[in-house]
XYZ file of C-alpha atoms in Angstrom:
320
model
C 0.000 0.000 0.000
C 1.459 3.722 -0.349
C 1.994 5.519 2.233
C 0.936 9.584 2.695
C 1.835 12.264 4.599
C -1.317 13.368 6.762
C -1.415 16.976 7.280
C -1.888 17.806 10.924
C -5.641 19.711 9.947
C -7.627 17.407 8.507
C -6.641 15.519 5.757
C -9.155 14.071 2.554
C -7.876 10.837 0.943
C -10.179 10.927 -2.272
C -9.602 9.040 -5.670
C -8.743 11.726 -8.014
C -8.254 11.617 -12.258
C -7.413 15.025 -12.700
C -3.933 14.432 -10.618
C -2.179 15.981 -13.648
C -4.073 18.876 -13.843
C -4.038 19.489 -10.399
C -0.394 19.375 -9.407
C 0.541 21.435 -12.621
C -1.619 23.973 -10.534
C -0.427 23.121 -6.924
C 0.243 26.349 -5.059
C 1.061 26.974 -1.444
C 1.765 24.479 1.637
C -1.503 22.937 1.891
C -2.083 20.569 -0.695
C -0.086 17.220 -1.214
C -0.244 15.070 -3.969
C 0.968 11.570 -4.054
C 0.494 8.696 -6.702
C -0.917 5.195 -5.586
C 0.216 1.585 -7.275
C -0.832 1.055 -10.598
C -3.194 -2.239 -10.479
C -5.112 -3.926 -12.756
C -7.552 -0.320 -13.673
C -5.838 1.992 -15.410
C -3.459 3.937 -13.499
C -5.344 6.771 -13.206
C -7.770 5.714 -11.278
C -5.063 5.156 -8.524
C -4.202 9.057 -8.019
C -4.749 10.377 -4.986
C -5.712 14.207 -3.856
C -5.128 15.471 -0.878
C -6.538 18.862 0.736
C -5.035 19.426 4.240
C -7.290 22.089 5.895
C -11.116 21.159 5.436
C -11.580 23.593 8.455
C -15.382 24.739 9.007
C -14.304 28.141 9.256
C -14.295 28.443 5.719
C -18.050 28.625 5.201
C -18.123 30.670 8.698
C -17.827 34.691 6.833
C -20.591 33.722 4.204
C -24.232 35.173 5.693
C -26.794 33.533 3.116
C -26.669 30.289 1.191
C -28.790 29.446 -1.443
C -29.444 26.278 -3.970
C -30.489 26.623 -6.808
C -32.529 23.598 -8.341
C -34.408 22.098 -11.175
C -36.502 19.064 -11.809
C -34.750 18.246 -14.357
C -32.119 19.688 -17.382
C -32.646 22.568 -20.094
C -34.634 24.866 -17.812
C -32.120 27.262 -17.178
C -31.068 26.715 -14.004
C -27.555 28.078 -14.704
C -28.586 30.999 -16.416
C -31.157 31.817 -13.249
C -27.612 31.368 -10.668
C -25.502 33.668 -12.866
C -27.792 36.345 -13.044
C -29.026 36.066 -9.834
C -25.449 36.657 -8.782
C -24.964 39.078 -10.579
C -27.739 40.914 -10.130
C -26.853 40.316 -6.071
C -23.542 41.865 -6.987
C -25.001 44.989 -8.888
C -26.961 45.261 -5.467
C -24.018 45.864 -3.657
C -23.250 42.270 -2.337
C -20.502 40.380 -2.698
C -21.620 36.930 -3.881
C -19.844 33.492 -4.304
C -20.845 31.003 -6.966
C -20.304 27.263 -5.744
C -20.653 25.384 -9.247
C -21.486 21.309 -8.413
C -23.076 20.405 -11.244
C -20.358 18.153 -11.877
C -21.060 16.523 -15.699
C -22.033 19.988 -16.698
C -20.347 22.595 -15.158
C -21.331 25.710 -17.828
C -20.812 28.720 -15.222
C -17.307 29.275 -15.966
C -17.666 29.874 -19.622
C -20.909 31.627 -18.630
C -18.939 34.099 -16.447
C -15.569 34.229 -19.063
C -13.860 32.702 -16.642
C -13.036 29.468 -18.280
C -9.405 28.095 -18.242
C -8.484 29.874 -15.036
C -6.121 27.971 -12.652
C -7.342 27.117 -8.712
C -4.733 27.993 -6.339
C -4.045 26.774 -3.302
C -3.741 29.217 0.438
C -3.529 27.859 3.370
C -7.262 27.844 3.963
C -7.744 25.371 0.999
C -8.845 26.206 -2.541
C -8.983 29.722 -3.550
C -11.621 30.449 -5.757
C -11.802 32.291 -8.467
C -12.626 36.300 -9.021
C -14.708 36.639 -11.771
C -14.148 40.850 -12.123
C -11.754 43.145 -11.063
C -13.456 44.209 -7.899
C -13.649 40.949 -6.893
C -16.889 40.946 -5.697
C -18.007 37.818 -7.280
C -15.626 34.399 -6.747
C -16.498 31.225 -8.294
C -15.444 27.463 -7.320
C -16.481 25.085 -10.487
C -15.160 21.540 -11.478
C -14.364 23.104 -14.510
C -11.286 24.302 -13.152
C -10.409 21.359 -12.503
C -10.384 19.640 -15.627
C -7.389 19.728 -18.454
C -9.867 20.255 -21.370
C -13.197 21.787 -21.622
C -14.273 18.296 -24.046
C -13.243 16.439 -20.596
C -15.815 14.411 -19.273
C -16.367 14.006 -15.681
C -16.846 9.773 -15.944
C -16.931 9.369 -11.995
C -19.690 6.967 -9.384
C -21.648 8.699 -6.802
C -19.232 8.353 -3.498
C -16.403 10.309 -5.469
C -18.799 12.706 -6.825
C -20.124 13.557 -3.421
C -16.427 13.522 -1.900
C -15.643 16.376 -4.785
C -18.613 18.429 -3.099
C -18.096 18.103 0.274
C -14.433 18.930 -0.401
C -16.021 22.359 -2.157
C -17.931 23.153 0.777
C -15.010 22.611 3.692
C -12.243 23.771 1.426
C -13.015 26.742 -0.330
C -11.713 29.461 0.880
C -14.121 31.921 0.287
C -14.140 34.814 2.948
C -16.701 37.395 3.878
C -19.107 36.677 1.357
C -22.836 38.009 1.436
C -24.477 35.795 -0.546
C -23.094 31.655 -1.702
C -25.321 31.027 -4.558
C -25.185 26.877 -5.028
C -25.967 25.702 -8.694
C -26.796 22.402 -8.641
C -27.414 19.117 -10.969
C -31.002 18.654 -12.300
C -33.112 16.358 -10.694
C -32.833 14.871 -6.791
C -29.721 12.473 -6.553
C -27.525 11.586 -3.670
C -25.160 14.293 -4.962
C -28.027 16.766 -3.675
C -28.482 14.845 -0.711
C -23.983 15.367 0.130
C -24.422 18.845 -0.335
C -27.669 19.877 1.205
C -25.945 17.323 4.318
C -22.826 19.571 3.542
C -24.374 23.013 3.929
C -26.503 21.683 7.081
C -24.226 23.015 9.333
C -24.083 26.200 7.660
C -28.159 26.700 8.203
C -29.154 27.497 4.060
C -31.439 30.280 3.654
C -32.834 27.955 1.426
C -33.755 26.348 -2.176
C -34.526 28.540 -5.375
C -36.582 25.909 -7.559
C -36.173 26.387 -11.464
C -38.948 25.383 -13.957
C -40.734 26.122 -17.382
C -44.238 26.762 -18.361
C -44.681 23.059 -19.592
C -46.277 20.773 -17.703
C -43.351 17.670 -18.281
C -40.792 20.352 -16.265
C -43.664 21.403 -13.606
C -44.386 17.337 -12.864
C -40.407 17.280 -12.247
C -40.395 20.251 -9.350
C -43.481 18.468 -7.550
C -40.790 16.217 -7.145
C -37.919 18.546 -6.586
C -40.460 20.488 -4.130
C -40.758 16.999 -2.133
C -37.166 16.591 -1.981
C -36.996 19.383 -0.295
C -39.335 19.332 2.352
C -38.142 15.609 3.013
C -34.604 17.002 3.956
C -35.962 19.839 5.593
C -34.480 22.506 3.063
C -36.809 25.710 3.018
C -38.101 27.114 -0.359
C -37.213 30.541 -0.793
C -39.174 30.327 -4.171
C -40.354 29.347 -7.604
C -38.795 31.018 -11.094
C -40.253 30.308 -13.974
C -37.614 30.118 -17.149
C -38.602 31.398 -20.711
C -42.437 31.847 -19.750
C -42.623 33.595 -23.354
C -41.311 35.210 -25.823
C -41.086 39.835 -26.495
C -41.136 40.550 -29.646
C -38.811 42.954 -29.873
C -40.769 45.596 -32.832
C -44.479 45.083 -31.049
C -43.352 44.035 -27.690
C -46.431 41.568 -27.972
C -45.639 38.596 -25.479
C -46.014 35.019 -27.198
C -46.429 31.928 -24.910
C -43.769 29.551 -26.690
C -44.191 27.302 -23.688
C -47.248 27.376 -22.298
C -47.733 29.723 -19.569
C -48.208 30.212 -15.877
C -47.795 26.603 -14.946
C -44.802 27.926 -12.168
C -47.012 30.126 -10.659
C -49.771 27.781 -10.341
C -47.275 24.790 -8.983
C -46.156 27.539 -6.400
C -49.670 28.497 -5.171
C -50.602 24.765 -4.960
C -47.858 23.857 -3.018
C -47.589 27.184 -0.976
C -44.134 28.420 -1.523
C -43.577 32.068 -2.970
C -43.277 32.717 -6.645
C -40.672 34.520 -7.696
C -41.038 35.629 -10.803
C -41.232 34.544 -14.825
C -38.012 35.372 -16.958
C -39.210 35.945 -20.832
C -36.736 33.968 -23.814
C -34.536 36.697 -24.648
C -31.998 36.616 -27.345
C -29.983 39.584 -25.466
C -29.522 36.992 -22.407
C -28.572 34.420 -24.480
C -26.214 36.193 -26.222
C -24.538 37.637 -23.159
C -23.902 34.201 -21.576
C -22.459 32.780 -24.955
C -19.932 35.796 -24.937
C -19.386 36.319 -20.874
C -20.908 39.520 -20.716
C -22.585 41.096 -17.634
C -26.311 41.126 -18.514
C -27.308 42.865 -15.806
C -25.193 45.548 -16.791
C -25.117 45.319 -20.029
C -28.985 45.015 -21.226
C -30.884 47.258 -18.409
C -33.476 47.621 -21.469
C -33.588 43.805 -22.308
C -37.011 42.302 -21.397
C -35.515 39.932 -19.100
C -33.787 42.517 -17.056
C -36.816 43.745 -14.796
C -37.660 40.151 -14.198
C -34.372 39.031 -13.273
C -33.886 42.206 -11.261
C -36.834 42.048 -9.029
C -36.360 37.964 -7.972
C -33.051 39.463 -6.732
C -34.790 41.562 -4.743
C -37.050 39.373 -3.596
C -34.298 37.280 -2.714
C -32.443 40.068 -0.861
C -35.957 40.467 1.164
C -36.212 36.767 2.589
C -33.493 37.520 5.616
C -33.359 40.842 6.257
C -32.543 40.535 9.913
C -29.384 38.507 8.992
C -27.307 40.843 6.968
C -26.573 43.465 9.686
């Protein structure tokens, strides 16, 4: 068997197969990398990673935390945690994005942040600033991975090691607002990190959908998951509720409409807000840009803008 050198901390033996990556990026005294036997897998499969702080702290200067989840893929879940941090951002917060939607992690090239390197502190992982005021970090797998084609080919116990190693050892500071962006659906990769964040008392779970009725069914479910593990609902969006034409500014329903706010009155959790299909959003993702900043006349803006706000409204009492 090989033999490792513990760190006195807290040390995380997990299977790793990004070792190459990782130690081309190795920074500071707190990460040690070490390389098992080969057997009869293939030798990558035998790296080991390991993070020698996982101290609680590093959760301890962030005030709200927040999930973000869908029933299932294509609703825009992504799209609804980058503009909801930024939006918190253009509010004057300082907001972290923790990225563990491992087989798809789109936020970085969402965000133009694709390609940058994770460093190490002593703290753990340092994540990474998104703008030059650094008021928005971001912690994605997709820093982790030597290609952007890479797929992430891993079972569920090394998936949720991966998260709960994102939740103990990021280093993120004195953050306002940690805005989660999850997988689709309700897998034991939500159950590690809403058992992760636990601790950290969540303000709660922002539930994704579209007008159709296939994507509604699916956040019944998501809706259940959450009040079996006890995670509070701050509310319903509904994604691409229709489409403004941008001569008339006549609204067509592409997608139906209304069937988030109707799922949210049934069950009895707030609604949020619709966000309209606009080709302004879309094209500000593709390139990086800062819709919020950007578009202030886009139709999606006042929609986007006032589930912020009602977002920033759940907790007042807790960001004094």
């Amino acid at each position: 068997m090989p033999t490792t050198e513990r760190l006195p901390d807290l040390s995380i033996l997990t299977p790793h197969p990004h070792w190459s990556a990782l130690s081309r990026r190795r920074e500071g005294p707190c990460a040690h990398w070490t390389r098992g036997e080969a057997g009869t897998d293939t030798e990558v499969s035998h790296f080991r990673f390991i993070v020698g702080t996982g101290k609680p702290g590093n959760l301890a200067g962030v005030r709200h935390i927040i999930l973000v989840l869908s029933g299932k893929g294509g609703v825009g879940k992504s799209t609804i945690s980058t503009e909801l941090a930024l939006a918190l951002r253009h509010a004057g917060k300082k907001v972290g994005i923790l990225d563990v939607d491992l087989c798809g992690p789109s936020i970085p090239r969402m965000l133009r942040a694709q390609g940058r390197a994770v460093h190490q502190c002593d703290s753990g992982w340092v994540p990474v600033f998104v703008d030059q005021e650094q008021s928005i970090s971001l912690m994605s797998v997709g820093f982790l991975l030597e290609s952007p084609d890479e797929a992430v080919v891993w079972r569920g116990p090394k998936k949720n090691a991966l998260i709960k190693q994102f939740v103990s050892d990021v280093a993120w500071g004195q953050l306002d607002y940690l805005v989660v962006d999850t997988p689709p659906g309700t897998s034991d990769e939500h159950m590690a990190a809403v058992e992760a964040l636990r601790p950290y008392s969540p303000l709660g779970a922002l539930v994704v959908t579209t007008p159709q009725a296939v994507s509604v069914g699916d956040v019944r479910r998501e809706l259940t998951f959450c009040r079996k593990t006890g995670l509070q609902v701050v509310g319903v969006v509904e994604n691409m509720s229709g489409f403004v034409c941008p001569h008339c500014a006549e609204c067509t329903n592409v997608f139906s409409r209304g069937g988030g706010e109707a799922l949210a009155r049934l069950a009895g959790v707030p609604f949020l807000g619709s966000v309209p299909l606009d080709p302004e959003l879309t094209r500000s993702l593709e390139e990086g840009r800062d819709f919020i900043r950007d578009f202030p006349k886009s139709p999606a803006f006042p929609a986007l803008s006032s589930i912020a706000q009602k977002v920033l409204s759940k907790a007042p009492a807790r960001l004094s």
